[in-house]
Tab-separated table of C-alpha atoms in Angstrom:
chain	number	residue	atom	x	y	z
X	1	MET	CA	-0.172	8.906	-3.424
X	2	GLY	CA	-2.785	9.851	-5.935
X	3	ALA	CA	-4.938	10.832	-3.011
X	4	THR	CA	-2.510	13.475	-1.932
X	5	ALA	CA	-1.790	15.088	-5.256
X	6	ALA	CA	-5.485	15.059	-5.797
X	7	ALA	CA	-6.169	16.665	-2.472
X	8	ASN	CA	-3.765	19.468	-3.325
X	9	ASN	CA	-5.427	20.068	-6.658
X	10	HIS	CA	-8.803	19.937	-5.153
X	11	HIS	CA	-7.820	22.569	-2.619
X	12	HIS	CA	-6.328	24.828	-5.247
X	13	GLY	CA	-9.741	25.081	-6.816
X	14	HIS	CA	-11.214	26.719	-3.743
X	15	GLN	CA	-8.287	29.029	-3.206
X	16	VAL	CA	-8.502	30.655	-6.591
X	17	PHE	CA	-12.063	31.511	-5.773
X	18	ASP	CA	-11.097	32.977	-2.383
X	19	MET	CA	-8.508	35.224	-3.999
X	20	ALA	CA	-11.154	36.777	-6.178
X	21	VAL	CA	-12.912	38.170	-3.099
X	22	PRO	CA	-11.539	41.747	-2.962
X	23	GLN	CA	-11.634	42.485	0.757
X	24	GLN	CA	-9.090	39.752	1.595
X	25	PRO	CA	-5.426	40.737	1.790
X	26	ALA	CA	-3.452	38.605	-0.667
X	27	PHE	CA	-1.019	37.076	1.836
X	28	LYS	CA	-3.823	35.210	3.595
X	29	CYS	CA	-4.165	32.895	0.612
X	30	PHE	CA	-0.652	31.485	0.796
X	31	ASP	CA	1.268	29.356	3.273
X	32	ASP	CA	4.760	30.217	4.506
X	33	ASP	CA	6.339	28.340	1.581
X	34	GLY	CA	4.510	30.405	-1.035
X	35	ARG	CA	2.131	27.590	-1.981
X	36	LEU	CA	-1.619	28.059	-1.832
X	37	LYS	CA	-3.052	27.599	1.651
X	38	ARG	CA	-3.534	23.981	2.663
X	39	THR	CA	-6.983	23.214	3.992
X	40	GLY	CA	-6.717	19.646	5.323
X	41	THR	CA	-8.038	18.779	8.801
X	42	VAL	CA	-7.796	15.850	11.230
X	43	TRP	CA	-10.725	14.278	9.385
X	44	THR	CA	-9.358	14.559	5.833
X	45	ALA	CA	-5.949	13.308	6.979
X	46	SER	CA	-7.569	10.331	8.758
X	47	ALA	CA	-9.566	9.519	5.642
X	48	HIS	CA	-6.381	9.556	3.531
X	49	ILE	CA	-4.579	7.300	6.009
X	50	ILE	CA	-7.449	4.810	6.178
X	51	THR	CA	-7.584	4.766	2.350
X	52	ALA	CA	-3.847	4.132	2.216
X	53	VAL	CA	-3.869	1.409	4.896
X	54	ILE	CA	-6.974	-0.684	4.308
X	55	GLY	CA	-6.229	-2.519	1.094
X	56	SER	CA	-5.671	-6.043	-0.100
X	57	GLY	CA	-3.603	-6.759	3.036
X	58	VAL	CA	-6.846	-7.341	4.911
X	59	LEU	CA	-7.567	-10.479	2.844
X	60	SER	CA	-4.642	-12.469	4.254
X	61	LEU	CA	-5.272	-11.617	7.928
X	62	ALA	CA	-7.548	-14.601	8.693
X	63	TRP	CA	-4.803	-16.885	7.358
X	64	ALA	CA	-2.167	-15.049	9.426
X	65	ILE	CA	-4.212	-15.421	12.629
X	66	ALA	CA	-4.760	-19.123	11.808
X	67	GLN	CA	-0.969	-19.630	11.812
X	68	LEU	CA	-0.548	-17.841	15.157
X	69	GLY	CA	-3.706	-18.823	17.045
X	70	TRP	CA	-6.159	-16.980	19.303
X	71	VAL	CA	-3.485	-15.808	21.763
X	72	ALA	CA	-0.573	-14.703	19.602
X	73	GLY	CA	-2.608	-13.581	16.551
X	74	PRO	CA	-4.483	-10.604	18.036
X	75	ALA	CA	-1.476	-9.838	20.283
X	76	VAL	CA	0.876	-9.536	17.293
X	77	MET	CA	-1.660	-7.359	15.510
X	78	LEU	CA	-1.886	-5.042	18.495
X	79	LEU	CA	1.897	-4.924	18.717
X	80	PHE	CA	2.226	-3.904	15.049
X	81	SER	CA	-0.428	-1.225	15.461
X	82	LEU	CA	1.436	0.245	18.464
X	83	VAL	CA	4.796	0.231	16.660
X	84	THR	CA	3.176	1.871	13.612
X	85	LEU	CA	1.495	4.445	15.847
X	86	TYR	CA	4.737	5.291	17.644
X	87	SER	CA	6.900	5.499	14.520
X	88	SER	CA	4.235	7.635	12.787
X	89	THR	CA	4.385	10.059	15.710
X	90	LEU	CA	8.177	10.288	15.271
X	91	LEU	CA	7.754	10.690	11.525
X	92	SER	CA	5.166	13.478	11.767
X	93	ASP	CA	7.791	15.545	13.626
X	94	CYS	CA	10.016	15.283	10.537
X	95	TYR	CA	7.612	17.145	8.248
X	96	ARG	CA	9.523	20.307	9.112
X	97	THR	CA	13.306	20.280	9.392
X	98	GLY	CA	14.416	21.999	12.606
X	99	ASP	CA	11.571	23.900	14.233
X	100	ALA	CA	8.136	22.222	14.364
X	101	VAL	CA	6.234	25.441	13.606
X	102	SER	CA	8.470	27.441	11.277
X	103	GLY	CA	11.067	24.958	9.973
X	104	LYS	CA	11.543	24.161	6.269
X	105	ARG	CA	8.800	21.877	4.959
X	106	ASN	CA	9.539	18.444	3.491
X	107	TYR	CA	6.904	17.544	0.928
X	108	THR	CA	7.622	13.811	0.746
X	109	TYR	CA	9.153	11.029	2.825
X	110	MET	CA	12.229	11.126	0.585
X	111	ASP	CA	12.608	14.916	1.025
X	112	ALA	CA	12.616	14.427	4.782
X	113	VAL	CA	15.299	11.716	4.616
X	114	ARG	CA	17.402	13.848	2.268
X	115	SER	CA	17.209	17.045	4.326
X	116	ILE	CA	17.648	15.401	7.750
X	117	LEU	CA	19.934	12.400	7.157
X	118	GLY	CA	21.760	13.400	3.977
X	119	GLY	CA	22.668	11.921	0.623
X	120	PHE	CA	23.851	8.366	1.245
X	121	LYS	CA	20.904	7.292	3.400
X	122	PHE	CA	18.615	9.085	0.963
X	123	LYS	CA	19.838	6.836	-1.883
X	124	ILE	CA	19.318	3.661	0.164
X	125	CYS	CA	15.881	4.846	1.204
X	126	GLY	CA	14.995	5.528	-2.437
X	127	LEU	CA	16.168	2.097	-3.519
X	128	ILE	CA	14.072	0.355	-0.829
X	129	GLN	CA	11.048	2.510	-1.563
X	130	TYR	CA	11.123	1.883	-5.322
X	131	LEU	CA	11.760	-1.850	-4.826
X	132	ASN	CA	8.790	-1.933	-2.499
X	133	LEU	CA	6.538	-0.099	-4.972
X	134	PHE	CA	7.671	-2.478	-7.734
X	135	GLY	CA	6.829	-5.442	-5.500
X	136	VAL	CA	3.424	-3.990	-4.674
X	137	ALA	CA	2.659	-3.792	-8.418
X	138	ILE	CA	3.430	-7.532	-8.675
X	139	GLY	CA	1.374	-8.369	-5.581
X	140	TYR	CA	-1.582	-6.416	-6.961
X	141	THR	CA	-1.400	-8.166	-10.346
X	142	ILE	CA	-1.536	-11.565	-8.603
X	143	ALA	CA	-4.386	-10.512	-6.301
X	144	ALA	CA	-6.449	-9.036	-9.148
X	145	SER	CA	-6.092	-12.149	-11.323
X	146	ILE	CA	-7.093	-14.380	-8.383
X	147	SER	CA	-10.225	-12.269	-7.840
X	148	MET	CA	-11.175	-12.321	-11.532
X	149	MET	CA	-10.845	-16.114	-11.490
X	150	ALA	CA	-12.886	-16.330	-8.314
X	151	ILE	CA	-15.809	-14.614	-10.077
X	152	LYS	CA	-15.570	-17.034	-13.005
X	153	ARG	CA	-15.251	-20.038	-10.696
X	154	SER	CA	-18.054	-19.107	-8.327
X	155	ASN	CA	-20.419	-18.815	-11.309
X	156	CYS	CA	-19.145	-22.128	-12.682
X	157	PHE	CA	-19.699	-23.823	-9.288
X	158	HIS	CA	-23.154	-22.316	-9.124
X	159	LYS	CA	-24.084	-23.582	-12.612
X	160	SER	CA	-22.835	-27.119	-12.058
X	161	GLY	CA	-24.261	-27.283	-8.521
X	162	GLY	CA	-20.758	-27.862	-7.144
X	163	LYS	CA	-20.111	-30.974	-9.289
X	164	ASP	CA	-17.508	-29.423	-11.604
X	165	PRO	CA	-14.168	-28.625	-9.874
X	166	CYS	CA	-13.827	-25.636	-12.293
X	167	HIS	CA	-10.022	-25.581	-12.589
X	168	MET	CA	-8.626	-22.734	-14.662
X	169	SER	CA	-5.344	-21.039	-15.433
X	170	SER	CA	-4.548	-17.642	-13.950
X	171	ASN	CA	-2.473	-16.480	-16.949
X	172	PRO	CA	-5.238	-15.035	-19.170
X	173	TYR	CA	-6.500	-12.984	-16.216
X	174	MET	CA	-3.047	-11.593	-15.476
X	175	ILE	CA	-2.718	-10.656	-19.140
X	176	ILE	CA	-6.112	-8.882	-19.097
X	177	PHE	CA	-5.020	-6.951	-16.002
X	178	GLY	CA	-1.655	-6.126	-17.606
X	179	VAL	CA	-3.257	-4.801	-20.794
X	180	THR	CA	-5.610	-2.596	-18.752
X	181	GLU	CA	-2.636	-1.192	-16.810
X	182	ILE	CA	-0.640	-0.508	-20.006
X	183	LEU	CA	-3.515	1.636	-21.285
X	184	LEU	CA	-4.021	3.434	-17.955
X	185	SER	CA	-0.316	4.074	-17.407
X	186	GLN	CA	-0.268	6.169	-20.605
X	187	VAL	CA	-2.678	8.707	-19.083
X	188	PRO	CA	-0.334	11.697	-18.602
X	189	ASP	CA	-1.470	13.086	-15.226
X	190	PHE	CA	-2.854	9.993	-13.599
X	191	ASP	CA	-1.783	11.210	-10.162
X	192	GLN	CA	-4.057	14.245	-10.620
X	193	ILE	CA	-7.218	12.167	-10.962
X	194	TRP	CA	-8.544	12.649	-7.445
X	195	TRP	CA	-11.662	10.514	-7.804
X	196	ILE	CA	-9.513	7.387	-8.243
X	197	SER	CA	-8.594	7.553	-4.545
X	198	ILE	CA	-12.220	7.929	-3.510
X	199	VAL	CA	-13.318	4.989	-5.696
X	200	ALA	CA	-10.479	2.864	-4.275
X	201	ALA	CA	-11.500	3.729	-0.711
X	202	VAL	CA	-15.148	2.853	-1.315
X	203	MET	CA	-14.137	-0.424	-2.986
X	204	SER	CA	-11.785	-1.502	-0.207
X	205	PHE	CA	-14.501	-0.879	2.390
X	206	THR	CA	-16.996	-2.804	0.240
X	207	TYR	CA	-14.962	-5.996	-0.021
X	208	SER	CA	-13.630	-5.837	3.540
X	209	ALA	CA	-17.167	-5.389	4.875
X	210	ILE	CA	-18.488	-8.283	2.750
X	211	GLY	CA	-15.643	-10.510	4.008
X	212	LEU	CA	-16.435	-9.501	7.590
X	213	SER	CA	-20.180	-10.062	7.302
X	214	LEU	CA	-19.782	-13.447	5.573
X	215	GLY	CA	-17.451	-14.440	8.425
X	216	ILE	CA	-20.048	-13.428	11.030
X	217	VAL	CA	-22.809	-15.338	9.178
X	218	GLN	CA	-20.598	-18.427	8.913
X	219	VAL	CA	-19.767	-18.340	12.647
X	220	ALA	CA	-23.488	-18.060	13.422
X	221	ALA	CA	-24.213	-21.015	11.127
X	222	ASN	CA	-21.445	-23.122	12.729
X	223	GLY	CA	-22.753	-22.228	16.170
X	224	VAL	CA	-19.154	-22.261	17.503
X	225	PHE	CA	-15.966	-20.235	17.240
X	226	LYS	CA	-13.476	-22.457	15.426
X	227	GLY	CA	-9.745	-22.224	15.891
X	228	SER	CA	-7.359	-22.963	18.738
X	229	LEU	CA	-5.226	-20.991	21.180
X	230	THR	CA	-1.959	-21.866	19.439
X	231	GLY	CA	-3.062	-21.820	15.800
X	232	ILE	CA	-2.777	-24.501	13.140
X	233	SER	CA	-1.732	-27.793	14.774
X	234	ILE	CA	1.387	-29.827	14.036
X	235	GLY	CA	0.003	-32.774	12.106
X	236	ALA	CA	-2.009	-30.598	9.761
X	237	VAL	CA	1.402	-29.133	8.891
X	238	THR	CA	4.917	-30.336	9.732
X	239	GLN	CA	7.001	-28.779	12.498
X	240	THR	CA	9.162	-26.820	10.005
X	241	GLN	CA	6.138	-25.645	8.026
X	242	LYS	CA	4.580	-24.385	11.245
X	243	ILE	CA	7.712	-22.317	11.996
X	244	TRP	CA	7.965	-20.874	8.457
X	245	ARG	CA	4.258	-20.102	8.330
X	246	THR	CA	4.369	-18.352	11.705
X	247	PHE	CA	7.209	-16.162	10.398
X	248	GLN	CA	5.340	-15.491	7.177
X	249	ALA	CA	2.223	-14.498	9.104
X	250	LEU	CA	4.291	-11.723	10.732
X	251	GLY	CA	5.152	-10.391	7.263
X	252	ASP	CA	1.504	-10.495	6.193
X	253	ILE	CA	0.430	-8.465	9.223
X	254	ALA	CA	3.287	-5.988	8.691
X	255	PHE	CA	2.168	-5.529	5.069
X	256	ALA	CA	-1.377	-4.772	6.211
X	257	TYR	CA	-0.079	-1.855	8.313
X	258	SER	CA	2.468	-0.317	5.968
X	259	TYR	CA	1.690	3.270	5.071
X	260	SER	CA	4.530	5.353	6.530
X	261	VAL	CA	5.819	5.953	2.998
X	262	VAL	CA	2.847	8.242	2.275
X	263	LEU	CA	2.499	9.772	5.759
X	264	ILE	CA	4.439	12.965	5.002
X	265	GLU	CA	2.643	13.407	1.673
X	266	ILE	CA	-0.641	13.269	3.584
X	267	GLN	CA	0.685	15.679	6.218
X	268	ASP	CA	1.488	18.140	3.418
X	269	THR	CA	-2.271	18.620	2.837
X	270	VAL	CA	-2.952	19.744	6.432
X	271	ARG	CA	-3.585	23.394	7.311
X	272	SER	CA	-1.807	25.234	10.114
X	273	PRO	CA	-2.031	26.537	12.841
X	274	PRO	CA	-2.166	24.319	14.972
X	275	SER	CA	1.197	22.873	13.860
X	276	GLU	CA	0.888	20.137	11.211
X	277	SER	CA	2.500	17.569	13.490
X	278	LYS	CA	-0.201	18.082	16.168
X	279	THR	CA	-2.989	17.543	13.640
X	280	MET	CA	-1.194	14.555	12.148
X	281	LYS	CA	-0.694	12.874	15.536
X	282	LYS	CA	-4.420	13.141	16.234
X	283	ALA	CA	-5.257	11.812	12.765
X	284	THR	CA	-2.792	8.931	13.189
X	285	LYS	CA	-4.283	7.881	16.548
X	286	LEU	CA	-7.803	7.992	15.161
X	287	SER	CA	-7.107	6.159	11.910
X	288	ILE	CA	-4.863	3.465	13.410
X	289	ALA	CA	-7.496	2.794	16.087
X	290	ILE	CA	-10.211	2.399	13.433
X	291	THR	CA	-7.970	0.251	11.209
X	292	THR	CA	-6.901	-2.020	14.081
X	293	ILE	CA	-10.484	-2.653	15.242
X	294	PHE	CA	-11.448	-3.387	11.654
X	295	TYR	CA	-8.477	-5.724	11.091
X	296	MET	CA	-9.114	-7.551	14.372
X	297	LEU	CA	-12.733	-8.108	13.337
X	298	CYS	CA	-11.947	-9.243	9.782
X	299	GLY	CA	-9.062	-11.503	10.804
X	300	SER	CA	-10.770	-12.956	13.871
X	301	MET	CA	-14.115	-13.571	12.190
X	302	GLY	CA	-12.381	-15.271	9.269
X	303	TYR	CA	-10.468	-17.492	11.670
X	304	ALA	CA	-13.548	-18.154	13.830
X	305	ALA	CA	-15.462	-19.182	10.693
X	306	PHE	CA	-12.883	-21.581	9.212
X	307	GLY	CA	-10.431	-22.411	11.995
X	308	ASP	CA	-7.161	-23.934	10.795
X	309	ALA	CA	-8.562	-24.178	7.258
X	310	ALA	CA	-8.703	-20.353	6.876
X	311	PRO	CA	-7.777	-19.633	3.240
X	312	GLY	CA	-4.800	-17.455	2.268
X	313	ASN	CA	-7.111	-14.973	0.582
X	314	LEU	CA	-10.421	-14.710	2.417
X	315	LEU	CA	-12.694	-13.976	-0.546
X	316	THR	CA	-11.100	-16.215	-3.170
X	317	GLY	CA	-9.882	-19.178	-1.134
X	318	PHE	CA	-13.367	-20.653	-1.359
X	319	GLY	CA	-14.146	-20.625	2.262
X	320	PHE	CA	-17.426	-19.121	1.091
X	321	TYR	CA	-19.528	-20.476	-1.802
X	322	ASN	CA	-22.821	-18.685	-1.231
X	323	PRO	CA	-24.442	-16.253	-1.738
X	324	PHE	CA	-22.438	-16.412	-4.949
X	325	TRP	CA	-23.597	-13.003	-6.265
X	326	LEU	CA	-22.308	-11.304	-3.104
X	327	LEU	CA	-18.883	-12.924	-3.574
X	328	ASP	CA	-18.903	-11.693	-7.176
X	329	ILE	CA	-19.578	-8.137	-5.994
X	330	ALA	CA	-16.748	-8.380	-3.442
X	331	ASN	CA	-14.272	-9.733	-5.979
X	332	ALA	CA	-15.287	-7.170	-8.598
X	333	ALA	CA	-14.680	-4.477	-5.952
X	334	ILE	CA	-11.203	-5.908	-5.325
X	335	VAL	CA	-10.377	-5.827	-9.041
X	336	VAL	CA	-11.564	-2.209	-9.451
X	337	HIS	CA	-9.623	-1.168	-6.352
X	338	LEU	CA	-6.430	-2.885	-7.517
X	339	ILE	CA	-6.616	-1.417	-11.032
X	340	GLY	CA	-6.505	2.090	-9.514
X	341	ALA	CA	-4.098	1.236	-6.710
X	342	TYR	CA	-1.582	-0.279	-9.153
X	343	GLN	CA	-1.369	3.095	-10.902
X	344	VAL	CA	-1.093	5.051	-7.647
X	345	PHE	CA	1.884	2.899	-6.591
X	346	SER	CA	3.548	2.860	-10.031
X	347	GLN	CA	3.366	6.604	-10.744
X	348	PRO	CA	6.334	7.502	-8.461
X	349	ILE	CA	8.494	4.972	-10.354
X	350	PHE	CA	7.406	6.408	-13.715
X	351	ALA	CA	8.047	9.968	-12.545
X	352	PHE	CA	11.485	9.061	-11.192
X	353	ALA	CA	12.592	7.268	-14.383
X	354	GLU	CA	11.322	9.999	-16.699
X	355	LYS	CA	12.878	12.778	-14.639
X	356	SER	CA	16.254	10.985	-14.501
X	357	VAL	CA	16.277	10.445	-18.259
X	358	SER	CA	15.326	14.028	-19.125
X	359	GLU	CA	18.067	15.335	-16.769
X	360	ARG	CA	20.689	12.976	-18.137
X	361	PHE	CA	19.884	13.359	-21.866
X	362	PRO	CA	18.276	16.799	-22.210
X	363	ASP	CA	19.161	17.112	-25.939
X	364	ASN	CA	18.198	13.638	-27.088
X	365	ASP	CA	15.074	14.095	-29.249
X	366	LEU	CA	14.147	10.429	-29.168
X	367	LEU	CA	13.954	10.408	-25.364
X	368	THR	CA	12.631	13.846	-24.519
X	369	LYS	CA	10.854	15.300	-27.566
X	370	GLU	CA	7.133	15.845	-26.978
X	371	LEU	CA	4.884	14.199	-29.556
X	372	VAL	CA	1.400	15.670	-29.883
X	373	PHE	CA	-1.599	13.634	-31.056
X	374	LYS	CA	-5.025	15.070	-31.720
X	375	ILE	CA	-7.696	12.647	-30.538
X	376	PRO	CA	-11.137	13.130	-32.136
X	377	GLY	CA	-13.729	14.055	-29.530
X	378	PHE	CA	-11.167	15.368	-27.016
X	379	ARG	CA	-10.501	19.076	-26.684
X	380	SER	CA	-6.865	19.033	-25.609
X	381	PRO	CA	-4.352	16.991	-27.653
X	382	TYR	CA	-2.569	14.002	-26.098
X	383	LYS	CA	1.127	14.635	-25.413
X	384	THR	CA	3.724	11.974	-24.837
X	385	ASN	CA	7.262	10.974	-25.789
X	386	VAL	CA	8.887	7.766	-26.998
X	387	PHE	CA	10.655	7.020	-23.724
X	388	ARG	CA	7.488	7.403	-21.672
X	389	VAL	CA	5.493	5.006	-23.863
X	390	VAL	CA	8.259	2.389	-24.029
X	391	PHE	CA	9.278	2.554	-20.355
X	392	ARG	CA	5.742	2.366	-18.990
X	393	CYS	CA	4.796	-0.523	-21.287
X	394	CYS	CA	7.962	-2.443	-20.352
X	395	PHE	CA	7.345	-1.847	-16.645
X	396	VAL	CA	3.811	-3.274	-16.823
X	397	VAL	CA	4.932	-6.222	-18.985
X	398	LEU	CA	7.726	-7.016	-16.518
X	399	THR	CA	5.415	-6.993	-13.474
X	400	THR	CA	2.916	-9.168	-15.364
X	401	VAL	CA	5.522	-11.761	-16.389
X	402	ILE	CA	6.950	-11.972	-12.855
X	403	SER	CA	3.403	-12.426	-11.517
X	404	MET	CA	2.822	-15.286	-13.963
X	405	LEU	CA	6.100	-16.879	-12.853
X	406	MET	CA	5.314	-16.742	-9.112
X	407	PRO	CA	1.596	-16.470	-8.481
X	408	PHE	CA	1.707	-16.980	-4.684
X	409	PHE	CA	-0.272	-14.188	-3.071
X	410	ASN	CA	0.573	-14.870	0.593
X	411	ASP	CA	4.290	-15.368	0.105
X	412	VAL	CA	4.635	-12.241	-2.024
X	413	VAL	CA	2.652	-10.189	0.494
X	414	GLY	CA	4.890	-11.537	3.286
X	415	ILE	CA	8.079	-10.633	1.422
X	416	LEU	CA	6.797	-7.107	0.719
X	417	GLY	CA	5.739	-6.585	4.318
X	418	ALA	CA	9.157	-7.717	5.511
X	419	LEU	CA	11.066	-5.602	2.987
X	420	GLY	CA	9.247	-2.380	3.785
X	421	PHE	CA	8.508	-2.740	7.481
X	422	TRP	CA	11.825	-2.219	9.246
X	423	PRO	CA	13.573	0.358	7.038
X	424	LEU	CA	10.588	2.524	6.100
X	425	THR	CA	8.340	2.189	9.154
X	426	VAL	CA	10.969	2.061	11.912
X	427	TYR	CA	14.620	2.678	11.006
X	428	PHE	CA	14.391	5.967	9.059
X	429	PRO	CA	11.768	7.585	11.352
X	430	VAL	CA	13.859	6.684	14.441
X	431	GLU	CA	17.112	7.962	12.888
X	432	MET	CA	15.479	11.213	11.733
X	433	TYR	CA	13.916	11.765	15.143
X	434	ILE	CA	17.251	11.230	16.931
X	435	LYS	CA	18.953	13.689	14.570
X	436	GLN	CA	16.131	16.279	14.757
X	437	ARG	CA	15.768	16.202	18.529
X	438	LYS	CA	19.534	15.835	19.094
X	439	VAL	CA	18.967	12.786	21.332
X	440	GLU	CA	22.275	12.074	23.112
X	441	LYS	CA	24.080	8.815	22.336
X	442	TRP	CA	23.681	6.200	25.117
X	443	SER	CA	21.042	8.260	26.928
X	444	THR	CA	18.033	6.203	28.104
X	445	ARG	CA	15.866	7.486	25.280
X	446	TRP	CA	18.539	6.746	22.662
X	447	VAL	CA	18.986	3.177	23.968
X	448	CYS	CA	15.217	2.560	23.987
X	449	LEU	CA	14.842	3.850	20.413
X	450	GLN	CA	17.729	1.667	19.216
X	451	MET	CA	16.239	-1.370	20.988
X	452	LEU	CA	12.924	-0.736	19.230
X	453	SER	CA	14.739	-0.478	15.900
X	454	VAL	CA	16.772	-3.668	16.419
X	455	SER	CA	13.806	-5.734	17.571
X	456	CYS	CA	11.819	-4.625	14.509
X	457	LEU	CA	14.789	-5.514	12.294
X	458	VAL	CA	14.691	-9.038	13.760
X	459	ILE	CA	10.946	-9.288	13.018
X	460	SER	CA	11.550	-8.084	9.440
X	461	VAL	CA	14.354	-10.597	8.827
X	462	VAL	CA	12.363	-13.471	10.329
X	463	ALA	CA	9.263	-12.583	8.284
X	464	GLY	CA	11.334	-12.292	5.103
X	465	VAL	CA	13.042	-15.640	5.651
X	466	GLY	CA	9.671	-17.276	6.370
X	467	SER	CA	8.118	-15.903	3.187
X	468	ILE	CA	11.088	-16.839	1.008
X	469	ALA	CA	10.965	-20.345	2.489
X	470	GLY	CA	7.251	-20.332	1.595
X	471	VAL	CA	8.080	-19.503	-2.032
X	472	MET	CA	10.729	-22.287	-2.067
X	473	LEU	CA	8.195	-24.847	-0.783
X	474	ASP	CA	5.635	-23.672	-3.384
X	475	LEU	CA	8.201	-23.922	-6.184
X	476	LYS	CA	8.850	-27.612	-5.413
X	477	VAL	CA	5.418	-28.605	-6.699
X	478	TYR	CA	5.008	-25.848	-9.250
X	479	LYS	CA	5.555	-25.505	-13.013
X	480	PRO	CA	6.064	-21.946	-14.346
X	481	PHE	CA	3.196	-20.370	-16.321
X	482	GLN	CA	0.964	-23.391	-15.605
X	483	THR	CA	-0.790	-22.479	-12.415
X	484	THR	CA	-4.382	-23.588	-12.152
X	485	TYR	CA	-6.658	-23.114	-9.184
């Protein structure tokens, strides 16, 4: 989301300059909603989508394919990419309410739900979206701490020549991550810092590419493609575990594709004419094609390299030991990416809480009064208020404590994928499309759309149940706050 706000800001810079050129009539500088002209193209929109999609989800794909096997794994991935592509096409038609060219613009996913489906569904959508963002913050804390430990462990392995098992607790690393986030979350306009999105994009490509190339090298060294047609065999796991893990793998793949929540925000940076939805459909096709090829490669190469033993997190599950410096670079890239991404996903929650409080208690000095601090060396003073400081600190502390209580990366990723996939990627886009296009009840198109929605609901439920079962199995052998790897 930072990417989008940033893009808007970035564009404003150019516009001001254009307006200074005298021979241009003033109205050319503004769009139909009175905002400065948007300048985004198919390429910038695709870049934003790829940044939003390729994240830490890629690290669990080799594990997901290992649960499903060579036949079902890539097939399920292709299926998810097609569903995402189709629902994104429906969603891009909801950027404008009513007419696709001149209708009222919706600036965010929530605006679209509110203006097309109305108040009650808007509240449910908000609840799911904020729960999902909260969950992502927890998932990112776990992933970052695992990567920090992986750096420490790979150096420890390297020093001892592999003799020392190098067990360590994840808690100190989660606390370090939490403290960093507390400091960053106090930056007032974090969502305006456009370079964060660029850094995150570069980092996610760095670690994904390292994971991919190490997989290719490993396959070459093995001289064979490991893995089987049906995935991990019964015997290595029990029959029930196989079922739960297969379900959980669906959630992991769904999580890797989830970006519909930011689709409309990205569309709001695109210039017109041609109509925004045309540009967005092209951008969606392009970016989902690139992402899917990339995911197929990363997941398949990881599976080909390790077979049924594919680790839950490709770069930290110690499939790879050498070259240890390259693993350190990859894991450092993950940590940097997650530090920024955590903020990008938490900002909407902060904004929502602060706005609600200032609307509810406008006269309460404690909650809304601006405090101004002069910081030596900085030109503009730092402004904040008591509620902002307390709420943001509590939020970060809460996500950190929950992460320390349940540090299971794959299960958490599966639960998040399941929670967000059906409602945000399928149900709301389908409902909005039906309402917008006045699709008749029981017509062929209506029935097909409802069938799509129901089948995705089933996938979501199954994936959620599988992941929760995964957490239950993990908890049997686990003591809180004492996880070592």
